[in-house]
PDB file of C-alpha atoms in Angstrom:
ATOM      1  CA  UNK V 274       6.061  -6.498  -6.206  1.00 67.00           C
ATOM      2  CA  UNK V 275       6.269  -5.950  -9.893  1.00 72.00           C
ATOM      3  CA  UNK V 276       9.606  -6.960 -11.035  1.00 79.00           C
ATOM      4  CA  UNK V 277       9.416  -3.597 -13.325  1.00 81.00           C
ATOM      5  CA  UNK V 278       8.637  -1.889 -10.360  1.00 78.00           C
ATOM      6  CA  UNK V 279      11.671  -3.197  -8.245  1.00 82.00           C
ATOM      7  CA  UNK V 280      13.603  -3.097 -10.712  1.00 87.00           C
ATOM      8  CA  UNK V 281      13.128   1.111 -10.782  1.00 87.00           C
ATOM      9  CA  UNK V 282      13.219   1.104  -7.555  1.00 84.00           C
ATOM     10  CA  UNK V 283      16.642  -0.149  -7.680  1.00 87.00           C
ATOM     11  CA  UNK V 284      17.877   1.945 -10.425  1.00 90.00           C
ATOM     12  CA  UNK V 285      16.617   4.953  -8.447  1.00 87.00           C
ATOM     13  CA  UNK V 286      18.319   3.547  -4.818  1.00 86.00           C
ATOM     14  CA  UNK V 287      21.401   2.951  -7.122  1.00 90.00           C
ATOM     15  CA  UNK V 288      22.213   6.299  -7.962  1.00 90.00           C
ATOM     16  CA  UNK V 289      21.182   7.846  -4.663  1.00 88.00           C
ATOM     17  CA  UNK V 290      23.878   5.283  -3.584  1.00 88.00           C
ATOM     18  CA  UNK V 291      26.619   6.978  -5.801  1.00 90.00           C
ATOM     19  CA  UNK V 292      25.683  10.141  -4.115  1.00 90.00           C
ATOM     20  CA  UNK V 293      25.955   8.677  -0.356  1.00 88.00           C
ATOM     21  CA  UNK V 294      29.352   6.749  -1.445  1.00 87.00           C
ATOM     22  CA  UNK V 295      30.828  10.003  -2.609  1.00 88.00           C
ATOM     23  CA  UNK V 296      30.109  11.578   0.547  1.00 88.00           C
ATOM     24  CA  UNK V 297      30.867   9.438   2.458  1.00 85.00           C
ATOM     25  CA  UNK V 298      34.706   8.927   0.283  1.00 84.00           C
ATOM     26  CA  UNK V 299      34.715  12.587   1.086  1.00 86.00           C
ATOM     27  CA  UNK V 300      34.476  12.385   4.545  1.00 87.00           C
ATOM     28  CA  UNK V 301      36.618   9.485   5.563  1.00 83.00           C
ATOM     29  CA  UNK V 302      39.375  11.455   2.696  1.00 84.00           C
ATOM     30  CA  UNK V 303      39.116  14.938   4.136  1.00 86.00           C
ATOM     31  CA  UNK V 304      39.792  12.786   7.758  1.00 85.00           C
ATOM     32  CA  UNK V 305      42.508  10.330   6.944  1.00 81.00           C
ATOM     33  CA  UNK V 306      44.599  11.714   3.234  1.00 80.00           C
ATOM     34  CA  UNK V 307      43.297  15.524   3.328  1.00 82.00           C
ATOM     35  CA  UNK V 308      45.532  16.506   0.505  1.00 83.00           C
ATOM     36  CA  UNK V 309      45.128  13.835  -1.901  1.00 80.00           C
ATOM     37  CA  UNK V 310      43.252  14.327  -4.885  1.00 80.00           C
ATOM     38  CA  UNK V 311      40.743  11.844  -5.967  1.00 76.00           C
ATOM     39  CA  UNK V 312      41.193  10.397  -9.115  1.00 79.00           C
ATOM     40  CA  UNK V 313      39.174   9.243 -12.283  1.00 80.00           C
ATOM     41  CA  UNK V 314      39.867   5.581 -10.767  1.00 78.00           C
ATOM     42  CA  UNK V 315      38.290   6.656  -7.590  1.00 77.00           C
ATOM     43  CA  UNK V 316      35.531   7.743  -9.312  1.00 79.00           C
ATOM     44  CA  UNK V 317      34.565   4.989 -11.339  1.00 82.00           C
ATOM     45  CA  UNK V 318      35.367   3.184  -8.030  1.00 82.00           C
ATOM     46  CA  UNK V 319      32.282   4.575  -6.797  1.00 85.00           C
ATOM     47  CA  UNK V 320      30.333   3.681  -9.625  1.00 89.00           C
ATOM     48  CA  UNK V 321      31.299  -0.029  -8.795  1.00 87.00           C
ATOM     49  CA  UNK V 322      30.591   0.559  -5.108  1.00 86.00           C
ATOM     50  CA  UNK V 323      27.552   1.300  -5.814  1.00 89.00           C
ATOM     51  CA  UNK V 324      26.782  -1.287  -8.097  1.00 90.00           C
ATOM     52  CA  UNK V 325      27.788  -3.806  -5.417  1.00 88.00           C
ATOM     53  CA  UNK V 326      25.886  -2.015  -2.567  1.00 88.00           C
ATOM     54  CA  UNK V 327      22.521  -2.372  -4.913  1.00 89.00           C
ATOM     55  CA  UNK V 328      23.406  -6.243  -5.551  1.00 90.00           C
ATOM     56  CA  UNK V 329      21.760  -7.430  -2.004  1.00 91.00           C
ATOM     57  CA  UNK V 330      18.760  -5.381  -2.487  1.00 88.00           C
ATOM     58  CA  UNK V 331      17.405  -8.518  -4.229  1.00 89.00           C
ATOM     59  CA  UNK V 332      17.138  -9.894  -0.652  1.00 90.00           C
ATOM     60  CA  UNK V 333      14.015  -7.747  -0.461  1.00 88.00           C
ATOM     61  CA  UNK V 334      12.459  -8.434  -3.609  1.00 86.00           C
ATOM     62  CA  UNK V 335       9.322 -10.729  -3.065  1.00 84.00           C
ATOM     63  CA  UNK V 336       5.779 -11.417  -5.447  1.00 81.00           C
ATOM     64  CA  UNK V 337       3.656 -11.250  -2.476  1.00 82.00           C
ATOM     65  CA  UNK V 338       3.664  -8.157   0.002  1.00 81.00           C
ATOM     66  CA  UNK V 339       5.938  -8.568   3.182  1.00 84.00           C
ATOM     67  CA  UNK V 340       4.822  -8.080   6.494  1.00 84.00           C
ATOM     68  CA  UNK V 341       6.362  -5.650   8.816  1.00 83.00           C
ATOM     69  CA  UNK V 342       8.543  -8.414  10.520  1.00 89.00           C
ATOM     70  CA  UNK V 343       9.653  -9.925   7.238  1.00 91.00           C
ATOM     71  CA  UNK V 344      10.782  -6.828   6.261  1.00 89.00           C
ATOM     72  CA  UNK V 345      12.930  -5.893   8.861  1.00 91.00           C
ATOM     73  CA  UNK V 346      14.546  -9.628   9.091  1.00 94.00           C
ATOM     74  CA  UNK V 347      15.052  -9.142   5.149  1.00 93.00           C
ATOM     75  CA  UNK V 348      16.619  -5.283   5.741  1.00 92.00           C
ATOM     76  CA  UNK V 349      19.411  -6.905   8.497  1.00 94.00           C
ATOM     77  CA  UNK V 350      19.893  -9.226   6.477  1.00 95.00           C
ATOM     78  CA  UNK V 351      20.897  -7.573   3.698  1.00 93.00           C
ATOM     79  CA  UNK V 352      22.936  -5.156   5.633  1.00 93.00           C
ATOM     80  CA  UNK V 353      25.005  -8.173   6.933  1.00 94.00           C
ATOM     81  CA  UNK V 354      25.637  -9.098   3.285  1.00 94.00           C
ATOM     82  CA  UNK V 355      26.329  -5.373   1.823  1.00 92.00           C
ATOM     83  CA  UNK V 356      28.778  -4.732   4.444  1.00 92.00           C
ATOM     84  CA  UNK V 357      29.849  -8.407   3.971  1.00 92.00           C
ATOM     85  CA  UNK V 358      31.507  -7.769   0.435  1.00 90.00           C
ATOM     86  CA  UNK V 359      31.885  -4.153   0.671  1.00 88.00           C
ATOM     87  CA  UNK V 360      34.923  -5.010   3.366  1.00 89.00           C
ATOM     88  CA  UNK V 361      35.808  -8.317   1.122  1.00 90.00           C
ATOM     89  CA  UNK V 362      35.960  -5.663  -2.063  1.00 87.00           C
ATOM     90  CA  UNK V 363      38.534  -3.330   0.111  1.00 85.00           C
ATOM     91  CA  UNK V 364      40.398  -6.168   1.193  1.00 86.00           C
ATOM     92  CA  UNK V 365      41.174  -7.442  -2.707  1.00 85.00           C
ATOM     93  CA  UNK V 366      41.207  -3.578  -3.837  1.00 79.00           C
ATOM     94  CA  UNK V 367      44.800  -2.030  -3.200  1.00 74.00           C
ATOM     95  CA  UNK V 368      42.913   1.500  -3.193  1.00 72.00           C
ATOM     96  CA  UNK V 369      42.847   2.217   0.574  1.00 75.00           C
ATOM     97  CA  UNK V 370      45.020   1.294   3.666  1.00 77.00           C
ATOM     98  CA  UNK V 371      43.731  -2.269   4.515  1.00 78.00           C
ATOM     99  CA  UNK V 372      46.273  -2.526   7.343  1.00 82.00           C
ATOM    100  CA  UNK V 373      45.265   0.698   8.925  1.00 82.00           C
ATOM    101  CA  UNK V 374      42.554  -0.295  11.853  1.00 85.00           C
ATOM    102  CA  UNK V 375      41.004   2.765  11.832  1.00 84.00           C
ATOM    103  CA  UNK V 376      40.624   3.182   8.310  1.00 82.00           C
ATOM    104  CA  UNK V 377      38.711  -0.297   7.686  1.00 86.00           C
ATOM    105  CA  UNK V 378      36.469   0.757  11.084  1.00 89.00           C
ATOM    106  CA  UNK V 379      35.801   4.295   9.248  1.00 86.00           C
ATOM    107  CA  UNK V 380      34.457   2.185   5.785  1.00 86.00           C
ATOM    108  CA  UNK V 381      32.641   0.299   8.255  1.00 90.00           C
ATOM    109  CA  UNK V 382      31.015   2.865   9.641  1.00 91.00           C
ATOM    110  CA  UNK V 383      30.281   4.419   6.494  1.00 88.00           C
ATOM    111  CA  UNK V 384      28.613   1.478   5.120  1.00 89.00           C
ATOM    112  CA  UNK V 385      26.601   1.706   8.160  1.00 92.00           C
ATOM    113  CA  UNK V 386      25.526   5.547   7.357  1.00 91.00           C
ATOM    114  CA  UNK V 387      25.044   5.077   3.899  1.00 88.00           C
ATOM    115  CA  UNK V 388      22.899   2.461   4.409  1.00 90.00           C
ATOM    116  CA  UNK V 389      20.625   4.106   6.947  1.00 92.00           C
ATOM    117  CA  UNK V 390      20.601   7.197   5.492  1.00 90.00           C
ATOM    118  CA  UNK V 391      19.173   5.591   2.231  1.00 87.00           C
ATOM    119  CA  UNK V 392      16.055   3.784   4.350  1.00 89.00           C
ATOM    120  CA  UNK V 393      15.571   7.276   6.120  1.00 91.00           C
ATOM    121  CA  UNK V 394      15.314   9.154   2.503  1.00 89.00           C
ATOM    122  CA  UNK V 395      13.057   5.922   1.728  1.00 86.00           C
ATOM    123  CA  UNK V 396      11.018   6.469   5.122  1.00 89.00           C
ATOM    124  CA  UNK V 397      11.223  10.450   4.943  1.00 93.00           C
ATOM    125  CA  UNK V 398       9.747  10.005   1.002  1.00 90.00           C
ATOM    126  CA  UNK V 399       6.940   7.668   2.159  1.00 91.00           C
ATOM    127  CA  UNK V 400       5.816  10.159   4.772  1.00 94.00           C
ATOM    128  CA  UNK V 401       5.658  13.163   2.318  1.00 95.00           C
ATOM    129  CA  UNK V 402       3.302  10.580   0.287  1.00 93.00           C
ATOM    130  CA  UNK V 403       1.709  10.256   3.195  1.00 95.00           C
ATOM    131  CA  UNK V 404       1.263  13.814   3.958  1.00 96.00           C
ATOM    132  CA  UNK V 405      -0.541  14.237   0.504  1.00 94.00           C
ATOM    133  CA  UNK V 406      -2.693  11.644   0.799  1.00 95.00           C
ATOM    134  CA  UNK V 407      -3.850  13.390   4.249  1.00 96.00           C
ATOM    135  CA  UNK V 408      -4.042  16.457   2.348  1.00 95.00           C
ATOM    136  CA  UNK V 409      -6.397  14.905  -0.189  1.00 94.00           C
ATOM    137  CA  UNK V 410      -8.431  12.854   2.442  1.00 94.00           C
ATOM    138  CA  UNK V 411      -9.360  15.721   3.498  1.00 93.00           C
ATOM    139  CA  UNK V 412     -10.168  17.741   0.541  1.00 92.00           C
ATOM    140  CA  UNK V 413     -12.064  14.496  -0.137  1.00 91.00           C
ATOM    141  CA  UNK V 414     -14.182  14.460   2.669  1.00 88.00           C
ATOM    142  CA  UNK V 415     -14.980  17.797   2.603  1.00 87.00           C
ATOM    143  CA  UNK V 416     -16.098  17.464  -1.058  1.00 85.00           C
ATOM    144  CA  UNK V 417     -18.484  14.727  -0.043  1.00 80.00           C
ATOM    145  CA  UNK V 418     -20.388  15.528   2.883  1.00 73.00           C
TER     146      UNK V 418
ATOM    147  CA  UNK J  31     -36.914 -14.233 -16.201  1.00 77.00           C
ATOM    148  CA  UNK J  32     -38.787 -12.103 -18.024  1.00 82.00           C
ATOM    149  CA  UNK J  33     -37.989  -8.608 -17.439  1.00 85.00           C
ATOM    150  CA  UNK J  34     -40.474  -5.385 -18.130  1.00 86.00           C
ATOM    151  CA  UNK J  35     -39.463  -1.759 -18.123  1.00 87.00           C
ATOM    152  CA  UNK J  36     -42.028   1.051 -18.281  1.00 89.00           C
ATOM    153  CA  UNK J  37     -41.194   4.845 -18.293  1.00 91.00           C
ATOM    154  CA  UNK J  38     -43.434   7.306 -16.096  1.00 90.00           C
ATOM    155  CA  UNK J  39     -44.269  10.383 -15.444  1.00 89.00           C
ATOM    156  CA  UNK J  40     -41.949  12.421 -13.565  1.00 85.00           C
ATOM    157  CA  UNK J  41     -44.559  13.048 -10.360  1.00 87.00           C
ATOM    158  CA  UNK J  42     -44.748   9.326 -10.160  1.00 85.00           C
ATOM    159  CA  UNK J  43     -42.605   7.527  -7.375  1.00 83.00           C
ATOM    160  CA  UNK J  44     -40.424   5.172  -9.126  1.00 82.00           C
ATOM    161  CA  UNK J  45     -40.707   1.756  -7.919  1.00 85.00           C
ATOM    162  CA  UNK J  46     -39.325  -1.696  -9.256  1.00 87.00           C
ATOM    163  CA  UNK J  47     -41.938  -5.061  -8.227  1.00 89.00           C
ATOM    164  CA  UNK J  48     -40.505  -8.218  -9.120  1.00 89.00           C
ATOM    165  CA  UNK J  49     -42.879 -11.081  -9.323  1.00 90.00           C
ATOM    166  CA  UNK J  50     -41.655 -14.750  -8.612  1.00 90.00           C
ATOM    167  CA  UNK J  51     -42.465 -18.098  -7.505  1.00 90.00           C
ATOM    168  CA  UNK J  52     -40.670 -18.138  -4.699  1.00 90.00           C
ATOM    169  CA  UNK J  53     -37.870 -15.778  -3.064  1.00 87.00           C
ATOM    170  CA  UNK J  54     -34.510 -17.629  -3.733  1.00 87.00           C
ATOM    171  CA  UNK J  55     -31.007 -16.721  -3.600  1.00 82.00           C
ATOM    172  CA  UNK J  56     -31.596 -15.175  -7.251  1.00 85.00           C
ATOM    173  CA  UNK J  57     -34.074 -13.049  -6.218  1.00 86.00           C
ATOM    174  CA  UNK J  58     -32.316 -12.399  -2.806  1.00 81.00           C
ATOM    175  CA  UNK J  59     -29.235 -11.036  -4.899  1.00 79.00           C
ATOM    176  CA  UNK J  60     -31.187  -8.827  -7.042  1.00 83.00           C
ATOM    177  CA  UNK J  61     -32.902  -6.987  -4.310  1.00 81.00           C
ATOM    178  CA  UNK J  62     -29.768  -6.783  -2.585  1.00 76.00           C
ATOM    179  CA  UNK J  63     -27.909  -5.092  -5.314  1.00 76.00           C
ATOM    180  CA  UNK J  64     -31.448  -2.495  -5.882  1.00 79.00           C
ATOM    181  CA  UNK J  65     -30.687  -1.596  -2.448  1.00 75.00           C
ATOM    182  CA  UNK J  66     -27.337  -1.439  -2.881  1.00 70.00           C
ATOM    183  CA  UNK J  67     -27.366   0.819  -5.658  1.00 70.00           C
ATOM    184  CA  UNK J  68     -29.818   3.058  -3.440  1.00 71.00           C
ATOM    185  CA  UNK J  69     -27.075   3.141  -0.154  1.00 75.00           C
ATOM    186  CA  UNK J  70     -28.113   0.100   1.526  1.00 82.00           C
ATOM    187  CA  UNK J  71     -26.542  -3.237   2.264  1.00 86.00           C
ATOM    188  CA  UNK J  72     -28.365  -6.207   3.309  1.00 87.00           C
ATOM    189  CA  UNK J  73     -26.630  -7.871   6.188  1.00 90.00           C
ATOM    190  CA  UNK J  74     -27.219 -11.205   8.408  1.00 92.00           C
ATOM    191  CA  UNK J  75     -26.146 -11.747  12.256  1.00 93.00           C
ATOM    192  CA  UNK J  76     -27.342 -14.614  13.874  1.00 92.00           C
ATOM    193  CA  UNK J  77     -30.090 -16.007  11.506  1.00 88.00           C
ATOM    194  CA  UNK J  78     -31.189 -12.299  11.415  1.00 91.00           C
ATOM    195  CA  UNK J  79     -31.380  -9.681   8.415  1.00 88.00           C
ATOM    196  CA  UNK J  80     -30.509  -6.235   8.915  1.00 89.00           C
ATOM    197  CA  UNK J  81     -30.940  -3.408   6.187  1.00 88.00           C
ATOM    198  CA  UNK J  82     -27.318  -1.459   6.920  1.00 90.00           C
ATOM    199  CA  UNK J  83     -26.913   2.365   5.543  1.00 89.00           C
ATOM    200  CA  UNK J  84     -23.552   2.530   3.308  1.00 88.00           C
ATOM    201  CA  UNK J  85     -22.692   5.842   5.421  1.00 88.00           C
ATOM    202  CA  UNK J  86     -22.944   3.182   8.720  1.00 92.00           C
ATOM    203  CA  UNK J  87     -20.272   0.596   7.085  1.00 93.00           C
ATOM    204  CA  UNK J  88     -16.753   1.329   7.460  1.00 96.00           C
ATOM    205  CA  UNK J  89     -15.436  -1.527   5.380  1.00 96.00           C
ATOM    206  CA  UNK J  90     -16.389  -5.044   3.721  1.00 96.00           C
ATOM    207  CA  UNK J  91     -14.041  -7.910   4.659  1.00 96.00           C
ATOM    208  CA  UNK J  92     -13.560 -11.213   2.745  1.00 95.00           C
ATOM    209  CA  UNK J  93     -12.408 -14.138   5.231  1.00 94.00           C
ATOM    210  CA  UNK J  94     -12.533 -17.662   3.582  1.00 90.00           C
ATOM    211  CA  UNK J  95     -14.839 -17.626   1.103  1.00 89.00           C
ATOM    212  CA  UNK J  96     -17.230 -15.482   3.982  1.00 94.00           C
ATOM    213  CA  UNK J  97     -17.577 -11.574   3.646  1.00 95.00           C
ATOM    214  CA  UNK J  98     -18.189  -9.514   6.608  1.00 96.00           C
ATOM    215  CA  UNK J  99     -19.777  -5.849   6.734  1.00 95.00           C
ATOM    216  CA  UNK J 100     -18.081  -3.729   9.643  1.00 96.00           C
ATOM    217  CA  UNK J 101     -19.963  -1.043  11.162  1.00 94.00           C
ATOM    218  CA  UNK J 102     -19.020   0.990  14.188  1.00 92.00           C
ATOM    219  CA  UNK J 103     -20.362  -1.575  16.897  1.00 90.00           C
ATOM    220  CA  UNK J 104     -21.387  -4.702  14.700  1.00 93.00           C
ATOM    221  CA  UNK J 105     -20.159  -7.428  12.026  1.00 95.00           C
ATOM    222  CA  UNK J 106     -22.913  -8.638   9.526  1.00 95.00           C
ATOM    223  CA  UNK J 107     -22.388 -11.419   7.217  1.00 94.00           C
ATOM    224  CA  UNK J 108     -23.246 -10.840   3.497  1.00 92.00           C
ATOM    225  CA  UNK J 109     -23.999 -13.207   0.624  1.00 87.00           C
ATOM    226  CA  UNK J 110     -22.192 -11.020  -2.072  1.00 87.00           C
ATOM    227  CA  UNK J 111     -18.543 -11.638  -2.853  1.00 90.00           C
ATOM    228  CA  UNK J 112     -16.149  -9.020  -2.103  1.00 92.00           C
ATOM    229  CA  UNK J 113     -15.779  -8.317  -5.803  1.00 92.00           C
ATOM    230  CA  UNK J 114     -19.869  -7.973  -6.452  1.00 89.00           C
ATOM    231  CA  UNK J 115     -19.470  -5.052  -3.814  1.00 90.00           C
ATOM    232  CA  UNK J 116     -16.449  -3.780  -5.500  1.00 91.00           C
ATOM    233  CA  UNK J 117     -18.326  -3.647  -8.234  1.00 87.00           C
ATOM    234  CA  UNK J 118     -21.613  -2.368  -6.576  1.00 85.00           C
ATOM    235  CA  UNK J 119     -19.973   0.509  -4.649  1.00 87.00           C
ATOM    236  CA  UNK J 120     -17.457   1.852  -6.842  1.00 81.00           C
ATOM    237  CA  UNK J 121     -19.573   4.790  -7.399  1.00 81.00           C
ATOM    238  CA  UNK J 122     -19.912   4.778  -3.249  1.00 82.00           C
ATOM    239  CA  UNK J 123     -16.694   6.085  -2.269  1.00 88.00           C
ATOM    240  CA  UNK J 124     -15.290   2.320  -1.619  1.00 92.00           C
ATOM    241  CA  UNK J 125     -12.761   1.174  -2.499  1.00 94.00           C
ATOM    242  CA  UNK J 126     -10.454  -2.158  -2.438  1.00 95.00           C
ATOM    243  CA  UNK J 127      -7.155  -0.894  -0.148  1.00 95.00           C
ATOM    244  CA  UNK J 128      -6.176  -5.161  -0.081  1.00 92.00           C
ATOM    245  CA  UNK J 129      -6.712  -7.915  -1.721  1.00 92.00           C
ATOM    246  CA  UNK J 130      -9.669  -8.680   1.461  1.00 94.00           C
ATOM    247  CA  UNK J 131     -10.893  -5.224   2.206  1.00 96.00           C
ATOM    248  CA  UNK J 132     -13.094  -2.688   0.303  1.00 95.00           C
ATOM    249  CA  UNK J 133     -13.092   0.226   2.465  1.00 96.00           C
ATOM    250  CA  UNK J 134     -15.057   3.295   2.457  1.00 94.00           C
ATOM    251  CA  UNK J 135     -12.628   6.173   2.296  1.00 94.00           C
ATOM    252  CA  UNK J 136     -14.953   8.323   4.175  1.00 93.00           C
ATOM    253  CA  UNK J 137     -14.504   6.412   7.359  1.00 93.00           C
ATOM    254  CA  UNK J 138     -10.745   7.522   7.067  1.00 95.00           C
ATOM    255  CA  UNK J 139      -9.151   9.917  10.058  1.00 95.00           C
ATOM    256  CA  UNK J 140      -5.819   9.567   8.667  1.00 96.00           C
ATOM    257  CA  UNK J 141      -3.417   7.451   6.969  1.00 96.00           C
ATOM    258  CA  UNK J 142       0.415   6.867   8.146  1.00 94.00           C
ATOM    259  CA  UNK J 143       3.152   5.038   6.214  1.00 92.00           C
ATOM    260  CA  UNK J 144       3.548   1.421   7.148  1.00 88.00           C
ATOM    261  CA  UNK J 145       6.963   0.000   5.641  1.00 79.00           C
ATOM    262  CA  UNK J 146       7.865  -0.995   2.288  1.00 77.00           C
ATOM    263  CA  UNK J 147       5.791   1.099   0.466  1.00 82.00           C
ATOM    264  CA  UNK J 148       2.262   0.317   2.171  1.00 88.00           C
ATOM    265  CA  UNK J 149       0.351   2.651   4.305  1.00 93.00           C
ATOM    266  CA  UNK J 150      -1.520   2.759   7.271  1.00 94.00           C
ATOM    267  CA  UNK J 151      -5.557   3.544   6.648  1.00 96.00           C
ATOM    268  CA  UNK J 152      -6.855   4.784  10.713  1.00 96.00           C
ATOM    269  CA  UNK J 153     -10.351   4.565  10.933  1.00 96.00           C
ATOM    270  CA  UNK J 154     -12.220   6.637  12.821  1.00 94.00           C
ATOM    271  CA  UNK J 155     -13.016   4.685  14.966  1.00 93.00           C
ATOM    272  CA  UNK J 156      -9.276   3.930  15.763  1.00 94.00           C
ATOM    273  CA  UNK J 157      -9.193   0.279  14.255  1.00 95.00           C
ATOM    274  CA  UNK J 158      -6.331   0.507  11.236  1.00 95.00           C
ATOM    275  CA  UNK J 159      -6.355  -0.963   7.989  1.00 95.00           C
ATOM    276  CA  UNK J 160      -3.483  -1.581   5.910  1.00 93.00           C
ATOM    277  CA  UNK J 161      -3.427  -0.100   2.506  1.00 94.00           C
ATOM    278  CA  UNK J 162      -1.285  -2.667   0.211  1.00 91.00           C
ATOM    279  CA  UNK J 163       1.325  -1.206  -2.019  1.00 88.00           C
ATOM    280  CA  UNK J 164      -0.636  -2.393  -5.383  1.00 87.00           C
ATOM    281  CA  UNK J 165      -3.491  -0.028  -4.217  1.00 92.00           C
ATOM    282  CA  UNK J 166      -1.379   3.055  -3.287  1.00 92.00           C
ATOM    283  CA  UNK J 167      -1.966   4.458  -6.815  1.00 91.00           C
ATOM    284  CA  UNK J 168      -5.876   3.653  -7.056  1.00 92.00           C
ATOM    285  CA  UNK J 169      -6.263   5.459  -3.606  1.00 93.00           C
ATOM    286  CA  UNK J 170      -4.304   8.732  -4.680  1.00 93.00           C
ATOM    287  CA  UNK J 171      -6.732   8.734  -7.953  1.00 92.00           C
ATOM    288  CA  UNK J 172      -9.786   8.352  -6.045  1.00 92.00           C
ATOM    289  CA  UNK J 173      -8.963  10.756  -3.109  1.00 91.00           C
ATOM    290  CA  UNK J 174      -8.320  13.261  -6.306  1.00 86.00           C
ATOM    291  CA  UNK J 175     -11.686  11.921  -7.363  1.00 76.00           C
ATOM    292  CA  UNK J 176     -10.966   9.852 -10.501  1.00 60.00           C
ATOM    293  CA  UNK J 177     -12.829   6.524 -10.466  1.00 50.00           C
TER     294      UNK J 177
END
């Protein structure tokens, strides 16, 4: 891939990132500290979290196109590492409960969701491209026979 | 070679006669790329030469340093490299989907996403053809008919 073109394709995953990490902060807040109020340090928290979530997405980066089974070894992998030093990050933050089980399982889970719900939005955008190019396929064919 | 261009008359067929020594591969190539130009490919299988209709050929493949013609039932060798067809049958609703094929988008049932950005071209004759990322945007500008 172009490096200009992965590199806009990780600006665009980062801030779709920010919007998943909110959520998800949202979620797990509402569940576990439903009357605290988040703070600016939470939010530029998420700003961070984000940045670190879009860190392994260099894993995929590659000059030559991957095939299917490359791509799928590259995407665990860099699952492993973003949930990797998302839990390291909590454990050296002091901004959640570290020693609470079930709050460390709900981050993990989290990471989990965020990060498939990013490759679905990824998946769910390439098959609206897809559905175009159908749309002009056949507008194309039409034209020409 | 000396080359010789006459206009005629509009009720006149027009015609193009080359006169040689011998038929070589030069000669070979430039009759090929007439009959290119007029929706035919010249293809070999087995020793044999086949004249192959551009509506017959769903795409052009370039294995090492070989490139194949693909029809519904048959695979013909041709002497033109993959980017002399490119060339040749821009104008012919072809076009390059990978680095190795030129395929001729109307030979296309449908195309499905692959991952990472590439896509899936099914053929209608079910075979399927993957459509590299670097060629997305050249396919959306020629289904929208740009060149």
């Amino acid at each position: 891939m172009d490096p200009k073109e992965f590199l806009m394709k990780m600006v665009r995953s980062y801030f779709m990132l920010v919007t998943l990490i909110l959520a998800a902060i949202t979620i797990i807040g509402r569940i576990y500290a439903p009357d605290e109020k988040i703070s600016y340090g939470m939010l530029g928290d998420t700003f961070q979290l984000a940045a670190l979530g879009i860190i392994p997405g260099i894993i995929m980066y590659s000059k030559k196109e991957l095939s299917v089974k490359q791509v799928v070894i590259r995407k665990i992998l860099q699952f492993i590492v973003v949930e990797a030093e998302i839990m390291i990050a909590m454990y050296m933050s002091d901004t959640i409960d570290t020693g609470n089980e079930n709050v460390m399982i709900s981050v993990a889970v989290s990471v989990f969701a965020v990060f498939a719900v990013l490759n679905i939005l990824n998946l769910i955008s390439e098959n609206i491209t897809a559905a175009r190019l159908n749309k002009d396929l056949m507008e194309f064919r039409s034209n020409n026979e | 070679m000396e080359i010789n261009i006459s206009t005629i008359e509009k009720d006149k067929n027009e015609h193009l006669d080359i006169y040689c020594h011998e038929v070589n591969d030069e000669v070979t190539e430039i009759v090929s790329f007439v009959k290119s130009r007029q929706g035919q490919l010249t293809g070999v299988i087995d020793g044999t030469q086949y004249e192959i209709s551009l509506s017959d050929v769903y795409y052009i493949e370039g294995v090492d340093n070989k490139v194949f013609i693909y029809s519904k039932d048959e695979v013909y060798e041709t002497r033109h490299k993959l980017y002399e067809l490119e060339e040749m049958l821009k104008e012919k609703r072809f076009l390059r989907v990978s680095k190795s094929i030129l395929l001729n988008l109307m030979k296309i049932e449908s195309i499905k996403p692959a991952l990472n950005g590439r896509f899936t071209a099914i053929l209608q004759t079910g075979e399927q053809i993957i459509i590299s990322r670097k060629y997305v945007p050249d396919l959306k500008k020629a289904l929208k008919g740009g060149k």
